[in-house]
PDB file of C-alpha atoms in Angstrom:
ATOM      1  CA  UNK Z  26      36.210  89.482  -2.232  1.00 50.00           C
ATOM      2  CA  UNK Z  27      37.754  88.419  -5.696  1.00 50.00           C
ATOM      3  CA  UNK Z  28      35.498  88.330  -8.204  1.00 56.00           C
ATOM      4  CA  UNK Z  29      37.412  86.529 -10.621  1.00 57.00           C
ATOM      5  CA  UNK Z  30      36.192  83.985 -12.438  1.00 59.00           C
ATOM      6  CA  UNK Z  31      38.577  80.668 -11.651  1.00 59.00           C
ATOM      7  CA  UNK Z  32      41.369  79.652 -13.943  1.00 56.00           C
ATOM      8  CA  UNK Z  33      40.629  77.357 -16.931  1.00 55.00           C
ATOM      9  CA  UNK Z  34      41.361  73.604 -16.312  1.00 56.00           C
ATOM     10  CA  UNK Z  35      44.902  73.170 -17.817  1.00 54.00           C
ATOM     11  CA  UNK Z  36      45.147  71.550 -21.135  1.00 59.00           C
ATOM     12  CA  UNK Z  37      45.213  67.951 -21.155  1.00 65.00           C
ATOM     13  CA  UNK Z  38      48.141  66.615 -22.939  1.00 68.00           C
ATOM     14  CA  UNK Z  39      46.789  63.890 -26.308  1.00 77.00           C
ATOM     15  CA  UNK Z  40      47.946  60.360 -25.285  1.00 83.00           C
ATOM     16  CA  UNK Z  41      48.655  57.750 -27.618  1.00 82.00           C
ATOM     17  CA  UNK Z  42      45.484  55.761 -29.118  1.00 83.00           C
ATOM     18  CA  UNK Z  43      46.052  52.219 -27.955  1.00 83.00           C
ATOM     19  CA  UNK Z  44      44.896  50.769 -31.169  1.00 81.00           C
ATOM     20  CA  UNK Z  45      48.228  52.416 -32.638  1.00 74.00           C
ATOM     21  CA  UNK Z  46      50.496  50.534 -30.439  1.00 70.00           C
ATOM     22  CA  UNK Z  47      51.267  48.178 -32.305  1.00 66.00           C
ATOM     23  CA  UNK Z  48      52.850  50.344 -34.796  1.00 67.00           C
ATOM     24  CA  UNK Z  49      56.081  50.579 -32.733  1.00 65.00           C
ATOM     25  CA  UNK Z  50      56.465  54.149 -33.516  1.00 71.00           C
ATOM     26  CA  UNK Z  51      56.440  57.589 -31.680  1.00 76.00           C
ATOM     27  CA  UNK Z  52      55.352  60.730 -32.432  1.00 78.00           C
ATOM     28  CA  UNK Z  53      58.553  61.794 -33.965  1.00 82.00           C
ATOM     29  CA  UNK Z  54      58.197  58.715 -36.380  1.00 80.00           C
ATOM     30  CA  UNK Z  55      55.172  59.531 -37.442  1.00 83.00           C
ATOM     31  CA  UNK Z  56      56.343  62.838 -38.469  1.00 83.00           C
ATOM     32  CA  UNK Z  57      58.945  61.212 -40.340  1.00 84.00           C
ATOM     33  CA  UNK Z  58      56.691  58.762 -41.903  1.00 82.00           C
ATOM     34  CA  UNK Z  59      54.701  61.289 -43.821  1.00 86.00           C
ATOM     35  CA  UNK Z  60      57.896  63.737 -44.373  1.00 84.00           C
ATOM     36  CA  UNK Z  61      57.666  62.285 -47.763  1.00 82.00           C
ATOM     37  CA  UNK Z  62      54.177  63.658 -49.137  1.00 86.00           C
ATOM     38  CA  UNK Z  63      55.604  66.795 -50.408  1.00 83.00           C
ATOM     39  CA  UNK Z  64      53.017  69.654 -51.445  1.00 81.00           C
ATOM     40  CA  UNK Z  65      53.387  70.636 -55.192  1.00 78.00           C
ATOM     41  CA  UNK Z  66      54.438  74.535 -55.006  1.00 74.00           C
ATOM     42  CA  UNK Z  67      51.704  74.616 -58.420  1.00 77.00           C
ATOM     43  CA  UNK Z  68      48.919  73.623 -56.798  1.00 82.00           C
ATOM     44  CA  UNK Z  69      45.442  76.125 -55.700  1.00 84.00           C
ATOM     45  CA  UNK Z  70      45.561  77.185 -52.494  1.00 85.00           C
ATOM     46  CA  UNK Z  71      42.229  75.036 -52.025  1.00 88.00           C
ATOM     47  CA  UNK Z  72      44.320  71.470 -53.323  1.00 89.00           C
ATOM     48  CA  UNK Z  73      47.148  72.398 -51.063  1.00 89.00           C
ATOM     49  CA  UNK Z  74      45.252  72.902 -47.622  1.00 89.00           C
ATOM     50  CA  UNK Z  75      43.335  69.654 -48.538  1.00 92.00           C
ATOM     51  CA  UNK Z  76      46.290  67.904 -49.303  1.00 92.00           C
ATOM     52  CA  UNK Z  77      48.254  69.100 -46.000  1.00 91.00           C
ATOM     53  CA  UNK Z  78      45.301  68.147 -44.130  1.00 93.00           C
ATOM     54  CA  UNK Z  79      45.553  64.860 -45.154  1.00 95.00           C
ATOM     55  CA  UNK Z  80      49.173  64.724 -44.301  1.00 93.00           C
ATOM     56  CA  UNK Z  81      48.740  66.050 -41.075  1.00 93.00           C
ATOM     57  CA  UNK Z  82      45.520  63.531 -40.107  1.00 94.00           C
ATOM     58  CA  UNK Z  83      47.741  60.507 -40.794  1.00 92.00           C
ATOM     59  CA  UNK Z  84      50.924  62.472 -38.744  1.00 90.00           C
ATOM     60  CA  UNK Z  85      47.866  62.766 -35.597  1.00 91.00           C
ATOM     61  CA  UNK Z  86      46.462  59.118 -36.005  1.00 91.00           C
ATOM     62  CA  UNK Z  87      48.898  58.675 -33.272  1.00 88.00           C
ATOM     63  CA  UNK Z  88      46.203  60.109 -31.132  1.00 90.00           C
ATOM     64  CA  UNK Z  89      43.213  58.936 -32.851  1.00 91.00           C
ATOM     65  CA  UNK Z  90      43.487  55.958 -35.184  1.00 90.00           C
ATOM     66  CA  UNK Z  91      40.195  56.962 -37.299  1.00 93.00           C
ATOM     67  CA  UNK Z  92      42.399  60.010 -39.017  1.00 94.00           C
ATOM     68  CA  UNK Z  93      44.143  57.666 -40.522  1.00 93.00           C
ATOM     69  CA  UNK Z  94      40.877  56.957 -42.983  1.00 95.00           C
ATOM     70  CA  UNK Z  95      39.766  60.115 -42.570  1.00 95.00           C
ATOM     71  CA  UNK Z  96      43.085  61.437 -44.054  1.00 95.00           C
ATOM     72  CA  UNK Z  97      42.485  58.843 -47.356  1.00 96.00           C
ATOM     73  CA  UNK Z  98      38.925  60.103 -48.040  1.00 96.00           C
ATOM     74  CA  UNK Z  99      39.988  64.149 -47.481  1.00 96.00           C
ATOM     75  CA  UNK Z 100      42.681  63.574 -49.907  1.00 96.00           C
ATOM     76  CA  UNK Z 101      40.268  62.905 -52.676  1.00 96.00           C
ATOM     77  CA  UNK Z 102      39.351  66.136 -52.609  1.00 96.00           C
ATOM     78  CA  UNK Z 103      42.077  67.276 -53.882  1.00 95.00           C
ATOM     79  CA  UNK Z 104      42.261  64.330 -56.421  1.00 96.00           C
ATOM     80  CA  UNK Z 105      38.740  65.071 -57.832  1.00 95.00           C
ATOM     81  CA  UNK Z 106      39.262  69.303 -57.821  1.00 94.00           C
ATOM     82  CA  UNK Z 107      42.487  68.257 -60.106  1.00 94.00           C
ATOM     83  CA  UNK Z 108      41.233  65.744 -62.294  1.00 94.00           C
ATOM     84  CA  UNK Z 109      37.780  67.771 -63.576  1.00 92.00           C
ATOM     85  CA  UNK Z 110      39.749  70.897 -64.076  1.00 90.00           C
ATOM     86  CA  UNK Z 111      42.797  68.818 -66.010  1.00 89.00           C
ATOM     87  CA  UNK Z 112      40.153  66.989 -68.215  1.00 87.00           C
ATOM     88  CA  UNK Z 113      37.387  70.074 -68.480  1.00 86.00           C
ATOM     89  CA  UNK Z 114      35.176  67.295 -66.836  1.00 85.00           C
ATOM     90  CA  UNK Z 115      32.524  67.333 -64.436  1.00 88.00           C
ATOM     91  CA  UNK Z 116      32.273  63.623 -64.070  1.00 91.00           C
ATOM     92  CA  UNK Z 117      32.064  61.020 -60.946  1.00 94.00           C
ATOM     93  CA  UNK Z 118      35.675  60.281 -59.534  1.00 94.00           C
ATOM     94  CA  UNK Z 119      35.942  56.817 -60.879  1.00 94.00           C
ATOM     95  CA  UNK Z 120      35.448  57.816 -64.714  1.00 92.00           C
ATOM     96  CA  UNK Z 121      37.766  60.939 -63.900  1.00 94.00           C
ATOM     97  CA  UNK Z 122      40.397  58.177 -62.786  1.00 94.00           C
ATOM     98  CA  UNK Z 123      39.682  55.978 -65.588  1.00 91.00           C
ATOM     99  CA  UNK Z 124      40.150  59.054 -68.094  1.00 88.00           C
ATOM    100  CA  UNK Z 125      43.207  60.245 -66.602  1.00 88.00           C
ATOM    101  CA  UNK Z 126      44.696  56.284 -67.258  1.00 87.00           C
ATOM    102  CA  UNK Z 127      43.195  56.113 -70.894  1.00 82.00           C
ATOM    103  CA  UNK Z 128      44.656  59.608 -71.344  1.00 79.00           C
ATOM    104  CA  UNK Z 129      48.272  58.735 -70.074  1.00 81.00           C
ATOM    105  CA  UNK Z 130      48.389  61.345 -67.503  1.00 85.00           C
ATOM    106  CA  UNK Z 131      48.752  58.674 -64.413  1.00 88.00           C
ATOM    107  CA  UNK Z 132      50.006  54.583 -65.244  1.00 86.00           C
ATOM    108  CA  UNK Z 133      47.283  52.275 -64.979  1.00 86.00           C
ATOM    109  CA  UNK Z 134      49.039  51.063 -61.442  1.00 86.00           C
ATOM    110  CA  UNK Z 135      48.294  54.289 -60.326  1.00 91.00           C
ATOM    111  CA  UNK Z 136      44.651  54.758 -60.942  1.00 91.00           C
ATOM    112  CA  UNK Z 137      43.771  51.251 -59.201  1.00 92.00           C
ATOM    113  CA  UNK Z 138      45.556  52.530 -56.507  1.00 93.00           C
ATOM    114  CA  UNK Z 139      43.591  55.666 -56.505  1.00 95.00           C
ATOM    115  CA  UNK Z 140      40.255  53.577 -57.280  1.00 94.00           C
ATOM    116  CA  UNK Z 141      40.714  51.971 -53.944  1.00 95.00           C
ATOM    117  CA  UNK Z 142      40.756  54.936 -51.976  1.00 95.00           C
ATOM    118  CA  UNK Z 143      37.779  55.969 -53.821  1.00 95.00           C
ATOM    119  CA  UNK Z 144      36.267  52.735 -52.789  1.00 95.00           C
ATOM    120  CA  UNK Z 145      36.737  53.176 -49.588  1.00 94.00           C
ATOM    121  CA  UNK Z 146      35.117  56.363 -49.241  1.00 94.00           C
ATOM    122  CA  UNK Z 147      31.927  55.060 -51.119  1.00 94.00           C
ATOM    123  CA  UNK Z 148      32.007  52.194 -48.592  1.00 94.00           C
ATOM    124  CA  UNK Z 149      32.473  55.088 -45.940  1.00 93.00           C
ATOM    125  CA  UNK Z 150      29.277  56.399 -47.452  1.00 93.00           C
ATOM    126  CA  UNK Z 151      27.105  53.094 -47.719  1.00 94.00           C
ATOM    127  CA  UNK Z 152      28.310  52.355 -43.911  1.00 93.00           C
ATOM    128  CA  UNK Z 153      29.686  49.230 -44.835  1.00 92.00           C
ATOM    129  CA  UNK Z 154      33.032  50.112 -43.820  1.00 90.00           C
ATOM    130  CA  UNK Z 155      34.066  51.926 -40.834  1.00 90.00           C
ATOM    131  CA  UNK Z 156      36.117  55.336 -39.883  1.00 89.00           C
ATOM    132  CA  UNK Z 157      38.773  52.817 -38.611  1.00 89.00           C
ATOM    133  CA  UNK Z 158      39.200  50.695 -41.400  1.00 90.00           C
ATOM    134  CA  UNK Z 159      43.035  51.452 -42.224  1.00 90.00           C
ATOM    135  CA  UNK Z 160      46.107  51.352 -40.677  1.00 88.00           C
ATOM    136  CA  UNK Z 161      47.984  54.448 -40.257  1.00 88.00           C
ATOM    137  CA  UNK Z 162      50.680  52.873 -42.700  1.00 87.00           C
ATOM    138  CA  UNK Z 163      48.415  51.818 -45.086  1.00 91.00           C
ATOM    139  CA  UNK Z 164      46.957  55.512 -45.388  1.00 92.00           C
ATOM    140  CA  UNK Z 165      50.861  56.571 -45.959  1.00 91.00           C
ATOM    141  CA  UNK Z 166      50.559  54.878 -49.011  1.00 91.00           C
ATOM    142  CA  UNK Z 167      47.163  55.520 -50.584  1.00 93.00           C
ATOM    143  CA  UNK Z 168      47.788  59.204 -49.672  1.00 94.00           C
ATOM    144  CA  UNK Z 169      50.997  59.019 -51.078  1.00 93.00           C
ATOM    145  CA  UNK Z 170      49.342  57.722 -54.339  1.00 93.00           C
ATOM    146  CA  UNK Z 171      47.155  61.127 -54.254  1.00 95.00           C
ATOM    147  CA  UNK Z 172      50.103  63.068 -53.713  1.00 93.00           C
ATOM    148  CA  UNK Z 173      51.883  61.638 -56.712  1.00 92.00           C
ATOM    149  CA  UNK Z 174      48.678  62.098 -59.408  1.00 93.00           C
ATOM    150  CA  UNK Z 175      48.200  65.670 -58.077  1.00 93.00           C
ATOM    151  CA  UNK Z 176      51.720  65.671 -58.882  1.00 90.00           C
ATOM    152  CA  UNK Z 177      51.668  64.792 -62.725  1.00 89.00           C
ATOM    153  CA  UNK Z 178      47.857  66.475 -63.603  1.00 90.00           C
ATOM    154  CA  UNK Z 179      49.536  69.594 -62.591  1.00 87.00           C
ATOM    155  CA  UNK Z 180      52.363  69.405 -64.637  1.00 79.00           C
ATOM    156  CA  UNK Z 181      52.431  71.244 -67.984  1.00 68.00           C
ATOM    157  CA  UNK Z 182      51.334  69.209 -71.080  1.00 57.00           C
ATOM    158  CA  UNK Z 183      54.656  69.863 -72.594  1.00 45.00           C
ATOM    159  CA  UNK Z 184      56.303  67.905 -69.555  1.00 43.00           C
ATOM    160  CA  UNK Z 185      54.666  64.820 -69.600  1.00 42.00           C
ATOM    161  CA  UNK Z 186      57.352  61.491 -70.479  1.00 43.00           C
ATOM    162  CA  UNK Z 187      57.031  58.349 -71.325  1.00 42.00           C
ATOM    163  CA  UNK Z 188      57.071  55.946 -68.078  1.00 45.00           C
ATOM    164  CA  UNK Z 189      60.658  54.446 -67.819  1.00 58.00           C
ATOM    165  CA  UNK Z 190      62.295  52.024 -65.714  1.00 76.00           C
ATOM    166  CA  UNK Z 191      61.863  53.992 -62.312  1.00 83.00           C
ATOM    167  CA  UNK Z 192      58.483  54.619 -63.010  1.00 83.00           C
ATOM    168  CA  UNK Z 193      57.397  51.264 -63.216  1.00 82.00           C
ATOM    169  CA  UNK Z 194      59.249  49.847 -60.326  1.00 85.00           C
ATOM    170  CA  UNK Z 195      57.466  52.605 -58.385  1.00 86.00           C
ATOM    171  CA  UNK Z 196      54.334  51.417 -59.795  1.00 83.00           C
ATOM    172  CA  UNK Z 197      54.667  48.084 -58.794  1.00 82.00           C
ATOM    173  CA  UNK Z 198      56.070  49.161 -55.088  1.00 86.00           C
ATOM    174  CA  UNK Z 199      52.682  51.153 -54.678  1.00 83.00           C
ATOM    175  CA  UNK Z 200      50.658  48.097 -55.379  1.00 82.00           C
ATOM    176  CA  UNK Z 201      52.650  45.890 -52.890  1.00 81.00           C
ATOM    177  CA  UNK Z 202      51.587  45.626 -49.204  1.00 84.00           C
ATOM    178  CA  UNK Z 203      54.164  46.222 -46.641  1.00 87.00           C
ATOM    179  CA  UNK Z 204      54.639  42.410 -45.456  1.00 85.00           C
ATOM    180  CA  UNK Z 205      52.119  41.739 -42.665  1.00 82.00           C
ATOM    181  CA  UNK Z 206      53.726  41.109 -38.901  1.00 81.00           C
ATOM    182  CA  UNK Z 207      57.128  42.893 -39.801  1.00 82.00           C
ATOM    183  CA  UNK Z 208      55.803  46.597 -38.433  1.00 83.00           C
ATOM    184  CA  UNK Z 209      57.945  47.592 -36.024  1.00 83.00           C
ATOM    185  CA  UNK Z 210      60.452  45.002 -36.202  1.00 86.00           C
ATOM    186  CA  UNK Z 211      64.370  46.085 -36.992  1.00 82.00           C
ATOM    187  CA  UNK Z 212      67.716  44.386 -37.231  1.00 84.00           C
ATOM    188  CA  UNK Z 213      70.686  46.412 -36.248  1.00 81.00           C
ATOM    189  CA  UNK Z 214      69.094  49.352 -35.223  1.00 85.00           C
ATOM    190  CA  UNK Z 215      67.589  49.804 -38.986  1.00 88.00           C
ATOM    191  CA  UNK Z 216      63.552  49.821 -38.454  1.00 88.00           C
ATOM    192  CA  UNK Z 217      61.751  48.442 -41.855  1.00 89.00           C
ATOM    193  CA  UNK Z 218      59.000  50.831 -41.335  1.00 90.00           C
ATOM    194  CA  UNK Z 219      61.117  53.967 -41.587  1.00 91.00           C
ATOM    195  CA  UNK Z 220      62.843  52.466 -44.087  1.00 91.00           C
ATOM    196  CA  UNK Z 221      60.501  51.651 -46.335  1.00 92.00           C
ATOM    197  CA  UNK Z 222      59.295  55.207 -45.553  1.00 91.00           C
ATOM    198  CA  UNK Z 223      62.810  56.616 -46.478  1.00 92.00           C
ATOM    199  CA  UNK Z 224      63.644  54.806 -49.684  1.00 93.00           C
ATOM    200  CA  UNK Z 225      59.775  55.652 -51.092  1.00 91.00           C
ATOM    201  CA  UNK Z 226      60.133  59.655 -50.055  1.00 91.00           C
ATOM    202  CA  UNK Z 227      63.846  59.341 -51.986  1.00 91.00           C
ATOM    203  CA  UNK Z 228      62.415  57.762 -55.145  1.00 90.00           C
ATOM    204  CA  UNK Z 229      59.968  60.076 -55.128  1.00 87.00           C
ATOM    205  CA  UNK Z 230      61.753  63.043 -55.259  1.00 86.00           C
ATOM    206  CA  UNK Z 231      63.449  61.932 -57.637  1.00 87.00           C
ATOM    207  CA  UNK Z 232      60.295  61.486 -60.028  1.00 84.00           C
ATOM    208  CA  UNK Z 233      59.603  64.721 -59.147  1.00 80.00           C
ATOM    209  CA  UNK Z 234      63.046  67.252 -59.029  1.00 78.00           C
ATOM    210  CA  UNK Z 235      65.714  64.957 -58.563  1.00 84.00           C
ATOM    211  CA  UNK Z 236      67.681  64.566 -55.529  1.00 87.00           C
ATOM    212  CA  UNK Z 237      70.421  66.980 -54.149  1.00 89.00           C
ATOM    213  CA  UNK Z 238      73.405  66.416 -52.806  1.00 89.00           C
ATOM    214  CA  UNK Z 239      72.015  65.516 -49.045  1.00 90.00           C
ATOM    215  CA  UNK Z 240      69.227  63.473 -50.566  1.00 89.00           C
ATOM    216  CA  UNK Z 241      71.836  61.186 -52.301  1.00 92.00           C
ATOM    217  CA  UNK Z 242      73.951  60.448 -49.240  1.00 93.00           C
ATOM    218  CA  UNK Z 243      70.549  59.754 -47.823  1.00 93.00           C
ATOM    219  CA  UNK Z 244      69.944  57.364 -50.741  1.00 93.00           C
ATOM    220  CA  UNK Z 245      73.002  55.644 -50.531  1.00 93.00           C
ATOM    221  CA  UNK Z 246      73.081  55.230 -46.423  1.00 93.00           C
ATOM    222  CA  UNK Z 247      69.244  53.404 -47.263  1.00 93.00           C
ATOM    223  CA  UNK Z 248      70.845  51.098 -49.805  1.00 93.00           C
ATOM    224  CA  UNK Z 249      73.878  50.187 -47.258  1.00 93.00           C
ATOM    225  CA  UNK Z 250      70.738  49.434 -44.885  1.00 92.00           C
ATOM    226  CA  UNK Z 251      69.232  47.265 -47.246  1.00 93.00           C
ATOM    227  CA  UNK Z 252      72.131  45.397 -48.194  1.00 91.00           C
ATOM    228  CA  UNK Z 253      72.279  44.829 -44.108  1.00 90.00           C
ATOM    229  CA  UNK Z 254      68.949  43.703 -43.569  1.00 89.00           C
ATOM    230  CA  UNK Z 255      67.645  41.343 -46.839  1.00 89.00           C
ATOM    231  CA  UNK Z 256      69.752  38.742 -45.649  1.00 89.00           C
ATOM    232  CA  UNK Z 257      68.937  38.857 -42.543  1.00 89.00           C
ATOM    233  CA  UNK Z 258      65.210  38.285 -43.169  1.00 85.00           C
ATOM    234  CA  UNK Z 259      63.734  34.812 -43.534  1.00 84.00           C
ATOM    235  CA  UNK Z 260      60.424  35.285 -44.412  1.00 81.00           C
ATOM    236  CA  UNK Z 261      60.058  35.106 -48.345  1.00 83.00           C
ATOM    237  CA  UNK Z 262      57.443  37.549 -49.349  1.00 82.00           C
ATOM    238  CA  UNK Z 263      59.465  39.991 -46.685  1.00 84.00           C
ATOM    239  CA  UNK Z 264      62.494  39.571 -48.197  1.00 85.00           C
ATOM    240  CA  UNK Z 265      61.169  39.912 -51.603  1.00 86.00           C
ATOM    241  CA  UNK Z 266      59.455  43.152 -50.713  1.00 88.00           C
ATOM    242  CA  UNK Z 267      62.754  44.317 -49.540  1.00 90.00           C
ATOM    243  CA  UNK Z 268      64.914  43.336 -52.560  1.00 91.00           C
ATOM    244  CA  UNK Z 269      62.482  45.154 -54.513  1.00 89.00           C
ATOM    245  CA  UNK Z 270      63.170  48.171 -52.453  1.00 92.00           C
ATOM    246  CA  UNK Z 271      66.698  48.145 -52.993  1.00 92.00           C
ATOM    247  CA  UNK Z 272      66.601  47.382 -56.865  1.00 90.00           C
ATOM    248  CA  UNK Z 273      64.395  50.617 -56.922  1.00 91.00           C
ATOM    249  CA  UNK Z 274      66.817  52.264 -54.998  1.00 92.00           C
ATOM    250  CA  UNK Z 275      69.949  51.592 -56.944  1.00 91.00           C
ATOM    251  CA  UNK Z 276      67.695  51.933 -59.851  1.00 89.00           C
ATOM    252  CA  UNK Z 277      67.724  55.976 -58.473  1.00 90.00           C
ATOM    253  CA  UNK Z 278      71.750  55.725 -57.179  1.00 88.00           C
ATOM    254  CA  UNK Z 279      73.105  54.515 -60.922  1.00 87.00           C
ATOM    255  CA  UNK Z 280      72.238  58.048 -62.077  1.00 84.00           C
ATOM    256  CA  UNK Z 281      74.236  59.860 -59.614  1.00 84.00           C
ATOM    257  CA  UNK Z 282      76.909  57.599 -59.748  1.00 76.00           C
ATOM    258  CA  UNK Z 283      79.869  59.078 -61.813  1.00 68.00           C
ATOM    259  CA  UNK Z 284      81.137  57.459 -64.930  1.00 54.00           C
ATOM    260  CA  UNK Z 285      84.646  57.306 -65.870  1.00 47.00           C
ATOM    261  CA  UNK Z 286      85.832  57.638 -69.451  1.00 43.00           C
TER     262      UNK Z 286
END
């Protein structure tokens, strides 16, 4: 007689959340949508795994389209460890943001952008908003805005600069919304999605490091893209949003471009 208990029930393979198909994207695209939220090699072990976690519930809101918020909120926990120990404070989020602006340690753009992910999570709290209130693409970019203040609290005093030209066209492309209707449309092959996704993870690096070699061939392919697609788009706010893109992207290409004497 066997007396073995039976084999498990094989593991089910995750399927695709239906509320997410109307991103266009697959799995591998969402990977490559939030290849850009680098982890700063500075940070605690604590900020890190919250950060990555964040990263990774946006990558699996292919499966489950409530990680996408769920990624936003986690993310401030990383924001909020940061910010007290930067400013010796032990303060609610919202004044920690507001310090960090009056202090110059993030640009003003960058704390409303962070404000609104803390708004959402007190919303979260009060039950007036939902675990599916954002769009996987959305969450890219509110994350992203986490990713880039963990980025400058950590940095040594000594390093901080004065915002330049770069700076503030990133600014400005973190407070624009990616043109509504135009997700997972492309013209020649080029989806806008990924590369919107592409350009930001580019300038971003740059902020950060700078870009090597591969990074600028990258750079330049995106602007060839660009210069493809603008005017090839007829909606105005679309276009715009795209010109933007490219101006902050040649913005980044002028200083790897050689001059001659």
């Amino acid at each position: 007689m066997n007396t073995l208990p039976p084999p498990p029930d094989p593991l089910l393979l995750p399927v695709r959340d239906p509320r997410a198909r109307d991103l266009g994207l697959d799995p591998a695209d969402m990977h490559a949508l939030v290849a850009e939220l680098v982890l700063p090699g500075n940070a605690s072990m604590y900020v890190m795994s919250a950060m990555e976690t964040s990263r990774e519930l946006i990558r699996h809101s292919y499966y489950r389209y409530e990680f996408a918020t769920v990624a936003v909120t986690h993310s401030l926990f990383a924001l909020e460890h940061v910010l007290a120990q930067r400013l010796a404070a032990n303060e609610p989020l919202h004044d920690l943001i507001e310090r960090a602006a009056d202090a110059g340690l993030i640009t003003a753009e960058l704390a409303a952008e962070l404000d609104r992910s803390r708004l959402l999570r007190d919303q979260l709290t009060q039950g007036v908003a939902s675990s599916a209130a954002l769009r996987p693409i959305r969450a890219v970019v509110m994350v992203r805005a986490v990713f880039d203040a963990v980025s400058l609290l950590l940095r040594p005093p000594s390093a901080a600069e004065p915002e330049d030209g770069l700076a503030r066209l990133w600014g400005d492309h973190l407070r624009a919304l990616f043109p509504d209707g135009w997700r997972g449309v492309g013209f020649d092959g080029v989806d806008l999605v990924l590369l919107d996704a592409g350009v930001a993870g580019l300038v971003q690096s740059e902020l950060r490091r700078g870009l090597d070699d591969s990074g600028v061939a990258i750079l330049r392919a995106c602007i060839a893209d660009l210069d493809k697609i603008v005017p090839l788009i007829n909606e105005e706010y679309c276009a715009s949003y795209f010109a933007k893109l490219r101006a902050m992207a040649q913005t980044v290409a002028v200083r790897y471009t050689p001059t001659t004497s």
